[in-house]
PDB file of C-alpha atoms in Angstrom:
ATOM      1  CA  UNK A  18      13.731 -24.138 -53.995  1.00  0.00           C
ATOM      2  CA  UNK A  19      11.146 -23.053 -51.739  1.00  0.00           C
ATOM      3  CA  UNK A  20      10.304 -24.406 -48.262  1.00  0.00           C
ATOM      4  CA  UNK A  21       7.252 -26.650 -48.126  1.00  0.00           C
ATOM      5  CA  UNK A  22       4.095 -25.134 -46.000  1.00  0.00           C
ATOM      6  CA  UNK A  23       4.721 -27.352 -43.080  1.00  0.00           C
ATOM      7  CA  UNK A  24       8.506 -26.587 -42.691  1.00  0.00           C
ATOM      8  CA  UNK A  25       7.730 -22.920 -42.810  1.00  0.00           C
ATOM      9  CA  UNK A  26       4.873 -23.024 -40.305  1.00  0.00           C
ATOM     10  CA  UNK A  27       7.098 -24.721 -38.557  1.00  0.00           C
ATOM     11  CA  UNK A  28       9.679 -22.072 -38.446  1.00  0.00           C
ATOM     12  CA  UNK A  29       7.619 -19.592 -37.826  1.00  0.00           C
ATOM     13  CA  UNK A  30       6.398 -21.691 -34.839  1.00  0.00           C
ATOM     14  CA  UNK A  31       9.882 -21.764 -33.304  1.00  0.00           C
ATOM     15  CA  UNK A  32      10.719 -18.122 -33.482  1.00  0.00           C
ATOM     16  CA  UNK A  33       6.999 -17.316 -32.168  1.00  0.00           C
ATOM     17  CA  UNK A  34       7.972 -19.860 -29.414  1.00  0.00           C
ATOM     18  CA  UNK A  35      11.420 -18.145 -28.713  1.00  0.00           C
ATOM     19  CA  UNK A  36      10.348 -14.981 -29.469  1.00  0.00           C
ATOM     20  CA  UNK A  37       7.782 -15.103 -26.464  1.00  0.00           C
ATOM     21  CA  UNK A  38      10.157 -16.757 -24.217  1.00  0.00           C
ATOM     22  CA  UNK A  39      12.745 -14.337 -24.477  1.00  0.00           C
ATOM     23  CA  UNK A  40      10.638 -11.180 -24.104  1.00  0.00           C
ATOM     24  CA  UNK A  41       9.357 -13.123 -20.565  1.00  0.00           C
ATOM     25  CA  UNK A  42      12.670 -14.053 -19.828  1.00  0.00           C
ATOM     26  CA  UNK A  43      13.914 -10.843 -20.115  1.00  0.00           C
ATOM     27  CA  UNK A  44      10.973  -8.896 -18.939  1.00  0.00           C
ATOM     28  CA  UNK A  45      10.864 -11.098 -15.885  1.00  0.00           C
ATOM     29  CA  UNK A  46      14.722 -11.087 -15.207  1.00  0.00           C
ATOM     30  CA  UNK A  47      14.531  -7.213 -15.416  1.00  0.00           C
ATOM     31  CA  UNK A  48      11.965  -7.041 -12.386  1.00  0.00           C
ATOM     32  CA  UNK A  49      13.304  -9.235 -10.634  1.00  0.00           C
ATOM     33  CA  UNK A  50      16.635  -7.101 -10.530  1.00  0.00           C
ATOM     34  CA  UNK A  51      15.177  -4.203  -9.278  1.00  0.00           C
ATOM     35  CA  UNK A  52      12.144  -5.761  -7.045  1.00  0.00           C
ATOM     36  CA  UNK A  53      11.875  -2.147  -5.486  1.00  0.00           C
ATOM     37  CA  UNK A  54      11.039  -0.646  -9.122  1.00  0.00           C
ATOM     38  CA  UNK A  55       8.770  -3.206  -9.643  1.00  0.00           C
ATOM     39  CA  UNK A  56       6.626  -2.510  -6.194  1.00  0.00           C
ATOM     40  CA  UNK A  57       6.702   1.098  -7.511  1.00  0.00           C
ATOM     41  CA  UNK A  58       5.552   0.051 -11.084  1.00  0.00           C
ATOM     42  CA  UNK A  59       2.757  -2.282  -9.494  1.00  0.00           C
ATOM     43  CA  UNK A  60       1.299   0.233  -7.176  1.00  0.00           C
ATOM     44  CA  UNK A  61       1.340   3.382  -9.497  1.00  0.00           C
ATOM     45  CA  UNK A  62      -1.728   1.584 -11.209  1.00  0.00           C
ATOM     46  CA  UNK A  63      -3.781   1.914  -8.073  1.00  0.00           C
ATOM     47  CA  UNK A  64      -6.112  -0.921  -8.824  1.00  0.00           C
ATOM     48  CA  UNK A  65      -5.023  -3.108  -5.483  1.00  0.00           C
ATOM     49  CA  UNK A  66      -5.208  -2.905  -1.832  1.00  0.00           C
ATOM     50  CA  UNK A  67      -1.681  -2.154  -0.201  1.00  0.00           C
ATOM     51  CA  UNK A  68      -1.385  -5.517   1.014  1.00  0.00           C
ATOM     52  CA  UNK A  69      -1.894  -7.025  -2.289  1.00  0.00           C
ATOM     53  CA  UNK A  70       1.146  -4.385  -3.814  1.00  0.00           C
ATOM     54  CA  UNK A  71       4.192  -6.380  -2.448  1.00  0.00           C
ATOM     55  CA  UNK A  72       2.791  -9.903  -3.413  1.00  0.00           C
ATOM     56  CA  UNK A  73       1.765  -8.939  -7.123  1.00  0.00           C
ATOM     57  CA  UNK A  74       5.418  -7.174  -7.289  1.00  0.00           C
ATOM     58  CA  UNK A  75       6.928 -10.207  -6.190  1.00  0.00           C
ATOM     59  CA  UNK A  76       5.003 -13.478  -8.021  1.00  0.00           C
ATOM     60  CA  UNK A  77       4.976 -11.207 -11.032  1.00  0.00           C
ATOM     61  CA  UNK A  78       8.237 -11.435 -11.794  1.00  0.00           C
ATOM     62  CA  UNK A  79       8.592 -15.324 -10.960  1.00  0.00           C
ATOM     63  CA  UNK A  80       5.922 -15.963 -13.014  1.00  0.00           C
ATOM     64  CA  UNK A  81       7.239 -14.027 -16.254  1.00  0.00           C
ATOM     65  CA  UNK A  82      10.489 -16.304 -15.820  1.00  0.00           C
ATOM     66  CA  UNK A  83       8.727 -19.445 -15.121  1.00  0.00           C
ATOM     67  CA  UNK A  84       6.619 -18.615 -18.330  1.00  0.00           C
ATOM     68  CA  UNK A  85       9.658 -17.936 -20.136  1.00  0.00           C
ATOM     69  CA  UNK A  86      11.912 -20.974 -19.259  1.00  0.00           C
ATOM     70  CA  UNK A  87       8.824 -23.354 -20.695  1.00  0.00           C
ATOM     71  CA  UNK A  88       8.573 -21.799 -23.593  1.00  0.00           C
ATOM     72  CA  UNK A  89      12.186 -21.710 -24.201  1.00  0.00           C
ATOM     73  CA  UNK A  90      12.368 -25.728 -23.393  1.00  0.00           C
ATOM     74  CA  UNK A  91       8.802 -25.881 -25.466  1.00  0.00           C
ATOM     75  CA  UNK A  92       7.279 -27.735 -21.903  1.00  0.00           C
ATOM     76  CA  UNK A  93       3.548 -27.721 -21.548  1.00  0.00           C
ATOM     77  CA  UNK A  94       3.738 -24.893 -24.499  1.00  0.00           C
ATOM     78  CA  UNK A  95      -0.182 -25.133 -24.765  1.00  0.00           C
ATOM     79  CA  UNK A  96      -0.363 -23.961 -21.418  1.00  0.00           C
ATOM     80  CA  UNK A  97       2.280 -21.406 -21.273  1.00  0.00           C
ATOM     81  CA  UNK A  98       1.110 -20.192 -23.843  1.00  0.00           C
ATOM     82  CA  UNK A  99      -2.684 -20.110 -22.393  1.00  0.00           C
ATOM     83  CA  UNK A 100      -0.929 -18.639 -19.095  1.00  0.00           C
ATOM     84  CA  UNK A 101       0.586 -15.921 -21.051  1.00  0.00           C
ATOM     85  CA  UNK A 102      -2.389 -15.016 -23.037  1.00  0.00           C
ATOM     86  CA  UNK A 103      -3.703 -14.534 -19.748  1.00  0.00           C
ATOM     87  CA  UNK A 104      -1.322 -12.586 -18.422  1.00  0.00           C
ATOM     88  CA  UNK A 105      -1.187 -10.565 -21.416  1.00  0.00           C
ATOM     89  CA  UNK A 106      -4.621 -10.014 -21.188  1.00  0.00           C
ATOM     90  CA  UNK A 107      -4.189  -7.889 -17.596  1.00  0.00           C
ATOM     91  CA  UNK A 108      -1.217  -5.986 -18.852  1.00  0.00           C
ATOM     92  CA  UNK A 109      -3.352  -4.903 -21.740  1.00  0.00           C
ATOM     93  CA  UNK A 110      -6.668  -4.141 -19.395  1.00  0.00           C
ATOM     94  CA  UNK A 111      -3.997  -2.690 -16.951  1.00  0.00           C
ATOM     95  CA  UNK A 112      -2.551  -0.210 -18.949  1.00  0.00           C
ATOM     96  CA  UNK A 113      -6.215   0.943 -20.888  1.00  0.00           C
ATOM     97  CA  UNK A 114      -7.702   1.730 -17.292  1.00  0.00           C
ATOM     98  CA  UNK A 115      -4.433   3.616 -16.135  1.00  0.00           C
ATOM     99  CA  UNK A 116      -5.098   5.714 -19.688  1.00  0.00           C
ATOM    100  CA  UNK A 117      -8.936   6.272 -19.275  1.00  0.00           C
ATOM    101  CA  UNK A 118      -8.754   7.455 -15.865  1.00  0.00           C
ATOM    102  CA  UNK A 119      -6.209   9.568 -16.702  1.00  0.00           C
ATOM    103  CA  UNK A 120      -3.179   8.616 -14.688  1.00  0.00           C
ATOM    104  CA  UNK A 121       0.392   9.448 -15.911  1.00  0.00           C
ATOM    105  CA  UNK A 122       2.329   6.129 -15.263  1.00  0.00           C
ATOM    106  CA  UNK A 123       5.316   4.328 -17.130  1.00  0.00           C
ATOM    107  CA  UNK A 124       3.737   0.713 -17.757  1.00  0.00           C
ATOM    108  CA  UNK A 125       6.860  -0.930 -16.306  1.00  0.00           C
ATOM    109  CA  UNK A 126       6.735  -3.782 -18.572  1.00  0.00           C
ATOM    110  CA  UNK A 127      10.185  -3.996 -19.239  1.00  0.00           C
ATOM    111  CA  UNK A 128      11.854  -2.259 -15.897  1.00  0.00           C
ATOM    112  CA  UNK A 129      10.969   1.312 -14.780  1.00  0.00           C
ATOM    113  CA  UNK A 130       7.492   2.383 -13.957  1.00  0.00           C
ATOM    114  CA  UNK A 131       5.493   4.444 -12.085  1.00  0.00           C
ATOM    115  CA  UNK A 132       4.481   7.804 -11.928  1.00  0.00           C
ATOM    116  CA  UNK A 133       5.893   9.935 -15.182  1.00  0.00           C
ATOM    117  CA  UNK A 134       4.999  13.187 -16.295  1.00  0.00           C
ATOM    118  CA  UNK A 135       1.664  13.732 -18.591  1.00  0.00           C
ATOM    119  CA  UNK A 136       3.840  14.307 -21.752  1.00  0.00           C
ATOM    120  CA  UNK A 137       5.757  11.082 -20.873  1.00  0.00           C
ATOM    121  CA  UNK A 138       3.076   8.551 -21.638  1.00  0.00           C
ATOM    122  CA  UNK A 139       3.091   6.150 -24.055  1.00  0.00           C
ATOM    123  CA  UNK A 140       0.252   4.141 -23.899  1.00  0.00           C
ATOM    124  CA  UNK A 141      -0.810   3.519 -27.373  1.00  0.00           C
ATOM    125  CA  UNK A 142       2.755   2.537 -28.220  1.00  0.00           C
ATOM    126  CA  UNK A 143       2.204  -0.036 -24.920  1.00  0.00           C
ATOM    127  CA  UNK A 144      -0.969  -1.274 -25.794  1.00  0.00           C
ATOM    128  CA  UNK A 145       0.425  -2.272 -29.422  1.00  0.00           C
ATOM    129  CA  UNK A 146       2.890  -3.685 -28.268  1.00  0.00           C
ATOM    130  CA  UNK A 147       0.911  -6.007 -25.751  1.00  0.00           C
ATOM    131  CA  UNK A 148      -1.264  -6.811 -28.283  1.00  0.00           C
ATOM    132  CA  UNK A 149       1.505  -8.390 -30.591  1.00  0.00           C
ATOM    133  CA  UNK A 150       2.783 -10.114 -27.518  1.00  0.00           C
ATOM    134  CA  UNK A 151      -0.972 -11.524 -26.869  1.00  0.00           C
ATOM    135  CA  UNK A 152      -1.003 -12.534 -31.455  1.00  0.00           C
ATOM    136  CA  UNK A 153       2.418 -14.833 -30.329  1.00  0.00           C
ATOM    137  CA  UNK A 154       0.394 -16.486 -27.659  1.00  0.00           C
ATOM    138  CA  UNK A 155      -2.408 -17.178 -29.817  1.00  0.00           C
ATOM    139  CA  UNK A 156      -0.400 -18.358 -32.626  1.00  0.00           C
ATOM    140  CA  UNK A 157       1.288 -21.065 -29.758  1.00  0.00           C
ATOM    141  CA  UNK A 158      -2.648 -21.855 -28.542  1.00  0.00           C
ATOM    142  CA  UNK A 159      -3.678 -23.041 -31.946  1.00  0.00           C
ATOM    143  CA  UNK A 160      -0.135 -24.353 -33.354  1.00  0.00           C
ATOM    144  CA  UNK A 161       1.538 -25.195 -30.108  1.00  0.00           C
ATOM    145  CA  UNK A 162       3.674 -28.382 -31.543  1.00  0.00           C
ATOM    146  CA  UNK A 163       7.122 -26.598 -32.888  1.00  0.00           C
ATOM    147  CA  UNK A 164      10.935 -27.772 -33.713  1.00  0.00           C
ATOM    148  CA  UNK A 165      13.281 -28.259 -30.842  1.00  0.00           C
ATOM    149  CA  UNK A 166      10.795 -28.682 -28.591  1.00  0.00           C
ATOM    150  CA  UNK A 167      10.545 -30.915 -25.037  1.00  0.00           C
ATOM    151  CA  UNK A 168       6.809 -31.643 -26.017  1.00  0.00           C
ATOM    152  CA  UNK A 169       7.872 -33.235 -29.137  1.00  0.00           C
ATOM    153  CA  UNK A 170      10.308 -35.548 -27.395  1.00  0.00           C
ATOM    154  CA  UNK A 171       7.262 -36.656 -24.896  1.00  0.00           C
ATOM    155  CA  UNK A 172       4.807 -36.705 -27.814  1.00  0.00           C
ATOM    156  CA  UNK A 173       7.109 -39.088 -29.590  1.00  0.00           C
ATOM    157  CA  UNK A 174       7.953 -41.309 -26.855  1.00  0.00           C
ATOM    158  CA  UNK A 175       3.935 -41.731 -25.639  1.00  0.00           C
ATOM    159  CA  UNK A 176       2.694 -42.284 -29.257  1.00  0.00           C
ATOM    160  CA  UNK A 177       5.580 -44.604 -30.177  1.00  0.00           C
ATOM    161  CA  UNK A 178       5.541 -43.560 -34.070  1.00  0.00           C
ATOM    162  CA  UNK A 179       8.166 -45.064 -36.504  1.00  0.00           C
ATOM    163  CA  UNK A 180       8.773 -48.359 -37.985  1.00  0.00           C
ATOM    164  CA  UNK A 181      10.865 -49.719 -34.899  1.00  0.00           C
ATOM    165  CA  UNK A 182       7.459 -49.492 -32.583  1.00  0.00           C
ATOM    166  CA  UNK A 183       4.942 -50.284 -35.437  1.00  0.00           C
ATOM    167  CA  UNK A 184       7.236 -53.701 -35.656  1.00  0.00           C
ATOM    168  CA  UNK A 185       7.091 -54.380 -32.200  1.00  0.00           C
ATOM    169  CA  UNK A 186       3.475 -53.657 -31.578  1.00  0.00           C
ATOM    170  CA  UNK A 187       3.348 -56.057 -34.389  1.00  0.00           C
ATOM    171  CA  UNK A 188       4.974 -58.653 -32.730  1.00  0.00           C
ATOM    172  CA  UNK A 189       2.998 -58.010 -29.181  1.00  0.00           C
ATOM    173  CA  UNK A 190      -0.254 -58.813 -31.364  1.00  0.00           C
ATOM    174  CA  UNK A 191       0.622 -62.425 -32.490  1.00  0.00           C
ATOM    175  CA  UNK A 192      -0.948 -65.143 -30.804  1.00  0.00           C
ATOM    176  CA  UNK A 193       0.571 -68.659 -30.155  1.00  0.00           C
ATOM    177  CA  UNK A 194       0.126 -69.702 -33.485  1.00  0.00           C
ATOM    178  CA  UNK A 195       2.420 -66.869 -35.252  1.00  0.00           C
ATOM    179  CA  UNK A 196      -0.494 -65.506 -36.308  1.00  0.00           C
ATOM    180  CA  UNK A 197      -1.398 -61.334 -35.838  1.00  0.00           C
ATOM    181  CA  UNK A 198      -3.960 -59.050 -35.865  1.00  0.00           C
ATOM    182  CA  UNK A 199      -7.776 -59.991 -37.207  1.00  0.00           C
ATOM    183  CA  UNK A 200      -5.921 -63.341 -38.403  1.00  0.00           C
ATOM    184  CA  UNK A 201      -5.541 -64.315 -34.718  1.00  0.00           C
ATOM    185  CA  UNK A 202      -8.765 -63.257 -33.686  1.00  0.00           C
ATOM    186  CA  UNK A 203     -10.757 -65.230 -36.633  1.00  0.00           C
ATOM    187  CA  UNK A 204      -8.906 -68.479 -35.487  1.00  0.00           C
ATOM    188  CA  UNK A 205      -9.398 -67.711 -32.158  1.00  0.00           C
ATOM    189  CA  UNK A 206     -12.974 -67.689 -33.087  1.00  0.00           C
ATOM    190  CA  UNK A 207     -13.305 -70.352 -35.166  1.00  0.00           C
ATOM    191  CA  UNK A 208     -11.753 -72.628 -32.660  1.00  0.00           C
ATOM    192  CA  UNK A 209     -14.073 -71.606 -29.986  1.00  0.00           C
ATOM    193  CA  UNK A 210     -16.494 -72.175 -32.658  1.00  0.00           C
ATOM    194  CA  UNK A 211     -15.653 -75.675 -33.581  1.00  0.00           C
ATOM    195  CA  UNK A 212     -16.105 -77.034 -29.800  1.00  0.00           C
ATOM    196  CA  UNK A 213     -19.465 -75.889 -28.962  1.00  0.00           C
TER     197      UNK A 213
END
């Protein structure tokens, strides 16, 4: 038996979810090992000031983890996953300027980078690969609700779905008289009604 549309989407949301988290958790983890590499990687695209080097080289890093760990919780997953489109977006414009002007640099994307010999470039293979990174974010911007996920827990809670809360707002509804909903109101009405 096949899976119905929704569970599927569904599954497809998770691993998109997971997928995303683990290549920022990784990523991230990887720089943050080796923050010398990573200054290295940052300034061999020579598109910042010196100063500006050591912070990029260092928030980077803390920002591909924090970007991970929602995503793997599924927190705020609209918004990591706008933060990582983002993000995505100046890898990708990183990496095209490095190739048009010419420069011979390892993206450091994944540990590594800097300077590398001409033959050594792989920028189309980079620039793919961004791109599919940037098609997970997207799919997380438009379906951003998936299994397993923190959101879901919060979303549940605030909208108070089920038969247990649709009972009780029930009961909260009844006036004195036992009555509930538009039934309460009318005789409300009516009474006020009948005085004047």
């Amino acid at each position: 038996m096949l899976p119905s549309r929704g569970r599927l989407l569904d599954v497809v949301g998770l691993l998109t979810r997971l997928g995303l988290a683990a290549i920022w958790l990784i990523s991230g983890g990887i720089k943050l090992a080796d923050p010398g590499q990573t200054y290295l990687a940052v300034q061999a695209y020579d598109v910042l000031p010196g100063e500006f080097v050591g912070v990029v080289a260092t928030l980077l890093p803390l920002v591909e983890v924090v970007l991970g760990l929602l995503l793997l919780a599924g927190a705020f997953t609209r918004w990591a996953a706008v933060a990582s489109a983002v993000v995505l977006v100046v890898f990708i414009a990183g990496v095209a300027q490095s190739w048009a002007r010419g420069l011979t640099i390892d993206c450091g994307c994944f540990g590594g980078g800097g300077q590398v010999e001409p033959g050594q470039t792989a920028y189309p293979e980079e620039l793919a690969r961004d791109l599919g990174f940037l098609a997970l974010a997207a799919w997380l911007l438009v379906r951003p609700g998936t299994p397993l996920a923190v959101d879901r827990w919060f979303r549940r809670g605030r909208t108070g779905s089920g038969p247990e809360t649709t009972e009780r707002n029930d009961e909260k509804r009844k006036d004195a008289s036992g009555r509930s909903g538009a039934d309460g109101e009318e005789a409300a009405s009516a009474g006020v009604g009948g005085q004047v």
